[in-house]
Amino acid sequence: MLILCTNDDGYMAPGLEVLVEAARTLGEVHVVAPDREQSATSHSLTMHLPLRARRVREGWHSVTGTPTDCVMLGTQAILPRRPDVVLSGVNHGMNMGEDVLYSGTVSAAMEATIFGIPAVAISYAGRADDAHLASYAPLLARLLPQLVKRGDFPPETLLNVNLPAIPAERVQGVRVTRLGRRVFTDSLTQGTDPSGKPYYWIGGGSIEWASHEGTDYHAVDAGYVSVTPLHLDLTNHSLLRSVAEWELSA
Ligand code: MN
């Protein structure tokens, strides 16, 4: 099995090392990852600048672009052939609920899904410098084959995995979940810079979750690994009929 590993934290991120170590149990691993942090770049594609790939070590390339760019270059140019699976992560920080709409980690997996390649995004719900993250390599080595070796990997679907911020040895198990819902409070910080001009900083404030049973957050909060199947189709199918009844006209 040929595996492409990428992330949005950059090729030097410790989480990527954990992923690669685990992915080796599946087959031949290649890394194509951004040359710097690209968190929260979502599904952006670099279209107005040339991209450069640099071989940083055997089987590893860094790219001057986004996670989506990395999947494009990896699958179409850098790897010896089309990979059998794309793994993205392990992201430093959770990607649950609405996070999946902002996340470069999830978008990289989404890009592979668009190409018809089975893909899994993996995120760790702790901080970047948290020592527990390294303990997850053996757990992922056991879990990943269960997720990607199935012959019936569903079309247009990716799997979004979140790991709880506890040592892997204390994980309670795996739960299949739906996306939770964030309650953002004061996520925009305003201040005044040293020259007296106002500035704005996105991402401040506290984050709370509506902790409903069955959601990704509820599972991770209880010490479980969360696995959420995500579909590429954002259409609200249940509303097609009633919106049609609005009788919109041009
Ligand atoms: Mn990230």
Tab-separated table of C-alpha atoms and ligand atoms in Angstrom:
chain	number	residue	atom	x	y	z
A	1	MET	CA	0.000	0.000	0.000
A	2	LEU	CA	1.273	3.462	-0.941
A	3	ILE	CA	0.481	6.147	1.611
A	4	LEU	CA	0.672	9.924	1.302
A	5	CYS	CA	0.992	11.720	4.621
A	6	THR	CA	0.452	15.447	4.895
A	7	ASN	CA	-0.660	18.022	7.470
A	8	ASP	CA	-1.342	21.713	7.987
A	9	ASP	CA	1.173	22.335	10.777
A	10	GLY	CA	4.166	22.071	8.465
A	11	TYR	CA	6.618	19.271	7.730
A	12	MET	CA	8.543	19.830	10.961
A	13	ALA	CA	5.527	19.314	13.226
A	14	PRO	CA	5.902	16.499	15.810
A	15	GLY	CA	2.381	15.272	15.019
A	16	LEU	CA	3.456	14.372	11.489
A	17	GLU	CA	6.241	12.169	12.877
A	18	VAL	CA	3.670	10.338	15.011
A	19	LEU	CA	1.464	9.811	11.951
A	20	VAL	CA	4.327	8.568	9.774
A	21	GLU	CA	5.476	6.141	12.464
A	22	ALA	CA	1.952	4.697	12.666
A	23	ALA	CA	1.394	4.700	8.889
A	24	ARG	CA	4.488	2.543	8.300
A	25	THR	CA	2.449	-0.435	9.510
A	26	LEU	CA	0.242	0.063	6.422
A	27	GLY	CA	2.938	0.202	3.765
A	28	GLU	CA	5.256	2.607	1.949
A	29	VAL	CA	4.946	6.119	3.354
A	30	HIS	CA	5.662	9.355	1.495
A	31	VAL	CA	5.373	12.778	3.077
A	32	VAL	CA	4.387	15.896	1.137
A	33	ALA	CA	3.663	18.658	3.637
A	34	PRO	CA	3.668	22.465	3.785
A	35	ASP	CA	7.022	24.134	4.439
A	36	ARG	CA	5.420	26.181	7.235
A	37	GLU	CA	2.326	26.274	9.404
A	38	GLN	CA	-0.844	26.448	7.311
A	39	SER	CA	-3.443	25.903	10.032
A	40	ALA	CA	-6.924	27.339	9.346
A	41	THR	CA	-6.170	27.763	5.640
A	42	SER	CA	-9.149	25.533	4.942
A	43	HIS	CA	-9.322	24.269	1.355
A	44	SER	CA	-7.364	27.089	-0.251
A	45	LEU	CA	-5.427	26.405	-3.400
A	46	THR	CA	-2.414	28.400	-4.616
A	47	MET	CA	-3.274	29.461	-8.149
A	48	HIS	CA	-1.368	32.714	-8.705
A	49	LEU	CA	2.129	31.682	-7.668
A	50	PRO	CA	4.375	28.827	-8.788
A	51	LEU	CA	4.811	26.075	-6.209
A	52	ARG	CA	8.164	24.606	-5.265
A	53	ALA	CA	8.731	21.213	-3.704
A	54	ARG	CA	11.939	20.504	-1.815
A	55	ARG	CA	13.178	17.065	-0.822
A	56	VAL	CA	13.972	17.426	2.871
A	57	ARG	CA	14.881	13.787	3.499
A	58	GLU	CA	14.293	10.354	1.982
A	59	GLY	CA	10.589	10.112	1.111
A	60	TRP	CA	9.825	13.584	2.503
A	61	HIS	CA	9.043	16.745	0.507
A	62	SER	CA	8.101	20.192	1.742
A	63	VAL	CA	5.944	22.407	-0.466
A	64	THR	CA	5.641	26.194	-0.551
A	65	GLY	CA	1.863	25.982	-0.405
A	66	THR	CA	-1.253	24.862	1.404
A	67	PRO	CA	-2.307	21.367	2.512
A	68	THR	CA	-4.553	21.155	-0.563
A	69	ASP	CA	-1.573	22.072	-2.779
A	70	CYS	CA	0.410	19.291	-1.086
A	71	VAL	CA	-2.215	16.678	-1.928
A	72	MET	CA	-2.323	17.905	-5.527
A	73	LEU	CA	1.464	17.772	-5.936
A	74	GLY	CA	1.814	14.562	-3.978
A	75	THR	CA	-0.782	12.617	-5.907
A	76	GLN	CA	-0.036	14.040	-9.361
A	77	ALA	CA	3.689	14.760	-9.401
A	78	ILE	CA	5.839	13.672	-6.471
A	79	LEU	CA	4.752	10.154	-5.525
A	80	PRO	CA	5.752	7.327	-7.879
A	81	ARG	CA	2.070	6.560	-8.475
A	82	ARG	CA	-1.372	7.513	-7.177
A	83	PRO	CA	-1.448	6.709	-3.442
A	84	ASP	CA	-3.892	4.163	-2.030
A	85	VAL	CA	-4.654	6.341	0.948
A	86	VAL	CA	-4.022	9.899	2.144
A	87	LEU	CA	-3.531	10.563	5.851
A	88	SER	CA	-3.544	14.118	7.212
A	89	GLY	CA	-2.250	15.083	10.646
A	90	VAL	CA	-1.702	14.478	13.415
A	91	ASN	CA	-2.915	18.050	13.856
A	92	HIS	CA	-1.890	19.946	16.956
A	93	GLY	CA	-5.322	20.834	18.257
A	94	MET	CA	-8.797	19.388	17.854
A	95	ASN	CA	-10.783	19.538	14.624
A	96	MET	CA	-14.335	18.960	15.749
A	97	GLY	CA	-17.704	20.484	14.908
A	98	GLU	CA	-17.384	23.661	12.815
A	99	ASP	CA	-13.573	23.326	12.955
A	100	VAL	CA	-13.773	21.037	9.940
A	101	LEU	CA	-14.820	24.023	7.815
A	102	TYR	CA	-11.670	25.986	8.700
A	103	SER	CA	-9.191	23.173	9.068
A	104	GLY	CA	-6.359	22.648	6.604
A	105	THR	CA	-5.881	19.173	8.085
A	106	VAL	CA	-9.425	18.121	7.213
A	107	SER	CA	-9.313	19.884	3.833
A	108	ALA	CA	-6.238	17.907	2.780
A	109	ALA	CA	-8.201	14.711	3.402
A	110	MET	CA	-11.151	16.251	1.596
A	111	GLU	CA	-8.989	16.991	-1.435
A	112	ALA	CA	-7.951	13.340	-1.610
A	113	THR	CA	-11.610	12.338	-1.312
A	114	ILE	CA	-12.441	14.530	-4.322
A	115	PHE	CA	-9.823	12.522	-6.264
A	116	GLY	CA	-11.477	9.298	-5.103
A	117	ILE	CA	-8.656	8.338	-2.746
A	118	PRO	CA	-9.615	7.047	0.742
A	119	ALA	CA	-8.545	9.641	3.285
A	120	VAL	CA	-8.376	10.092	7.031
A	121	ALA	CA	-7.773	13.331	8.950
A	122	ILE	CA	-6.374	12.929	12.452
A	123	SER	CA	-6.200	15.610	15.136
A	124	TYR	CA	-5.067	15.663	18.739
A	125	ALA	CA	-7.200	17.630	21.175
A	126	GLY	CA	-4.243	18.863	23.245
A	127	ARG	CA	-1.640	21.568	22.876
A	128	ALA	CA	1.222	21.490	20.374
A	129	ASP	CA	3.901	20.860	23.008
A	130	ASP	CA	1.874	18.229	24.859
A	131	ALA	CA	3.996	15.136	25.532
A	132	HIS	CA	0.946	12.824	25.354
A	133	LEU	CA	0.746	13.222	21.569
A	134	ALA	CA	3.827	11.034	21.072
A	135	SER	CA	2.128	8.178	22.946
A	136	TYR	CA	-0.450	7.820	20.142
A	137	ALA	CA	1.772	6.159	17.515
A	138	PRO	CA	1.005	2.574	18.689
A	139	LEU	CA	-2.729	3.314	19.012
A	140	LEU	CA	-2.827	4.791	15.499
A	141	ALA	CA	-0.829	1.859	14.155
A	142	ARG	CA	-3.653	-0.379	15.427
A	143	LEU	CA	-6.531	1.911	14.400
A	144	LEU	CA	-5.472	3.080	10.919
A	145	PRO	CA	-5.530	-0.396	9.301
A	146	GLN	CA	-9.065	-0.845	10.639
A	147	LEU	CA	-10.084	2.437	9.004
A	148	VAL	CA	-8.404	2.179	5.602
A	149	LYS	CA	-7.999	-1.508	4.780
A	150	ARG	CA	-11.728	-2.002	4.315
A	151	GLY	CA	-12.672	-2.738	0.730
A	152	ASP	CA	-15.872	-0.794	1.191
A	153	PHE	CA	-14.375	2.601	2.058
A	154	PRO	CA	-17.378	4.775	1.240
A	155	PRO	CA	-17.261	7.063	-1.806
A	156	GLU	CA	-17.207	10.839	-1.293
A	157	THR	CA	-16.578	10.236	2.378
A	158	LEU	CA	-13.579	10.916	4.575
A	159	LEU	CA	-13.014	9.956	8.160
A	160	ASN	CA	-12.265	12.644	10.715
A	161	VAL	CA	-10.478	11.283	13.778
A	162	ASN	CA	-9.922	13.196	17.015
A	163	LEU	CA	-7.683	11.940	19.804
A	164	PRO	CA	-8.336	12.986	23.413
A	165	ALA	CA	-5.720	15.040	25.267
A	166	ILE	CA	-4.761	12.207	27.608
A	167	PRO	CA	-2.019	9.568	27.403
A	168	ALA	CA	-2.964	6.971	24.766
A	169	GLU	CA	-2.796	4.237	27.435
A	170	ARG	CA	-5.772	5.827	29.202
A	171	VAL	CA	-8.036	5.962	26.114
A	172	GLN	CA	-11.424	4.354	26.836
A	173	GLY	CA	-12.075	3.121	23.295
A	174	VAL	CA	-13.343	4.370	19.940
A	175	ARG	CA	-16.702	6.022	19.303
A	176	VAL	CA	-18.268	6.772	15.937
A	177	THR	CA	-19.728	10.258	16.242
A	178	ARG	CA	-21.458	13.141	14.487
A	179	LEU	CA	-20.069	16.671	14.368
A	180	GLY	CA	-20.651	18.700	17.516
A	181	ARG	CA	-21.436	22.376	17.733
A	182	ARG	CA	-19.209	25.104	19.101
A	183	VAL	CA	-20.329	27.998	21.196
A	184	PHE	CA	-17.908	30.788	20.350
A	185	THR	CA	-17.496	33.560	22.855
A	186	ASP	CA	-15.390	36.635	22.175
A	187	SER	CA	-13.379	34.951	19.433
A	188	LEU	CA	-12.261	38.378	18.175
A	189	THR	CA	-9.834	40.276	20.379
A	190	GLN	CA	-9.384	44.005	19.875
A	191	GLY	CA	-6.567	46.129	21.188
A	192	THR	CA	-4.299	49.063	20.508
A	193	ASP	CA	-0.796	48.617	19.093
A	194	PRO	CA	2.265	50.563	20.393
A	195	SER	CA	1.723	53.290	17.774
A	196	GLY	CA	-1.830	53.838	18.990
A	197	LYS	CA	-3.628	52.140	16.100
A	198	PRO	CA	-6.359	49.565	16.680
A	199	TYR	CA	-5.705	45.921	15.848
A	200	TYR	CA	-7.898	42.853	15.706
A	201	TRP	CA	-6.830	39.294	16.510
A	202	ILE	CA	-8.993	36.343	15.525
A	203	GLY	CA	-8.919	33.336	17.823
A	204	GLY	CA	-8.891	34.893	21.267
A	205	GLY	CA	-11.525	34.240	23.871
A	206	SER	CA	-12.781	30.979	25.251
A	207	ILE	CA	-14.370	28.113	23.356
A	208	GLU	CA	-17.258	26.154	24.712
A	209	TRP	CA	-19.092	23.180	23.301
A	210	ALA	CA	-22.685	22.136	23.326
A	211	SER	CA	-21.801	18.701	24.697
A	212	HIS	CA	-24.536	16.519	23.259
A	213	GLU	CA	-24.390	12.746	23.451
A	214	GLY	CA	-23.184	11.220	20.190
A	215	THR	CA	-21.015	14.154	19.139
A	216	ASP	CA	-17.263	14.226	18.533
A	217	TYR	CA	-16.716	16.577	21.475
A	218	HIS	CA	-18.743	14.426	23.864
A	219	ALA	CA	-16.669	11.345	22.965
A	220	VAL	CA	-13.270	13.055	23.195
A	221	ASP	CA	-14.245	14.768	26.451
A	222	ALA	CA	-15.055	11.319	27.906
A	223	GLY	CA	-11.616	9.976	26.889
A	224	TYR	CA	-12.613	8.197	23.673
A	225	VAL	CA	-11.116	8.429	20.202
A	226	SER	CA	-13.770	9.983	17.970
A	227	VAL	CA	-14.299	8.846	14.364
A	228	THR	CA	-16.698	11.005	12.323
A	229	PRO	CA	-17.565	10.111	8.739
A	230	LEU	CA	-17.789	13.329	6.701
A	231	HIS	CA	-19.474	13.642	3.315
A	232	LEU	CA	-18.405	16.055	0.581
A	233	ASP	CA	-22.005	16.954	-0.237
A	234	LEU	CA	-23.058	19.948	1.870
A	235	THR	CA	-26.507	20.069	0.271
A	236	ASN	CA	-29.340	20.114	2.786
A	237	HIS	CA	-31.301	17.406	1.003
A	238	SER	CA	-34.163	17.504	3.490
A	239	LEU	CA	-34.844	21.153	2.515
A	240	LEU	CA	-34.739	20.803	-1.285
A	241	ARG	CA	-38.480	20.363	-1.540
A	242	SER	CA	-39.502	23.179	0.793
A	243	VAL	CA	-37.026	25.686	-0.720
A	244	ALA	CA	-38.410	24.781	-4.159
A	245	GLU	CA	-41.811	25.805	-2.811
A	246	TRP	CA	-40.509	29.368	-2.373
A	247	GLU	CA	-41.067	29.600	-6.154
A	248	LEU	CA	-37.987	31.769	-6.637
A	249	SER	CA	-37.858	33.700	-9.882
A	250	ALA	CA	-35.089	35.485	-11.772
B	1	MN	MN	-2.938	22.758	12.365
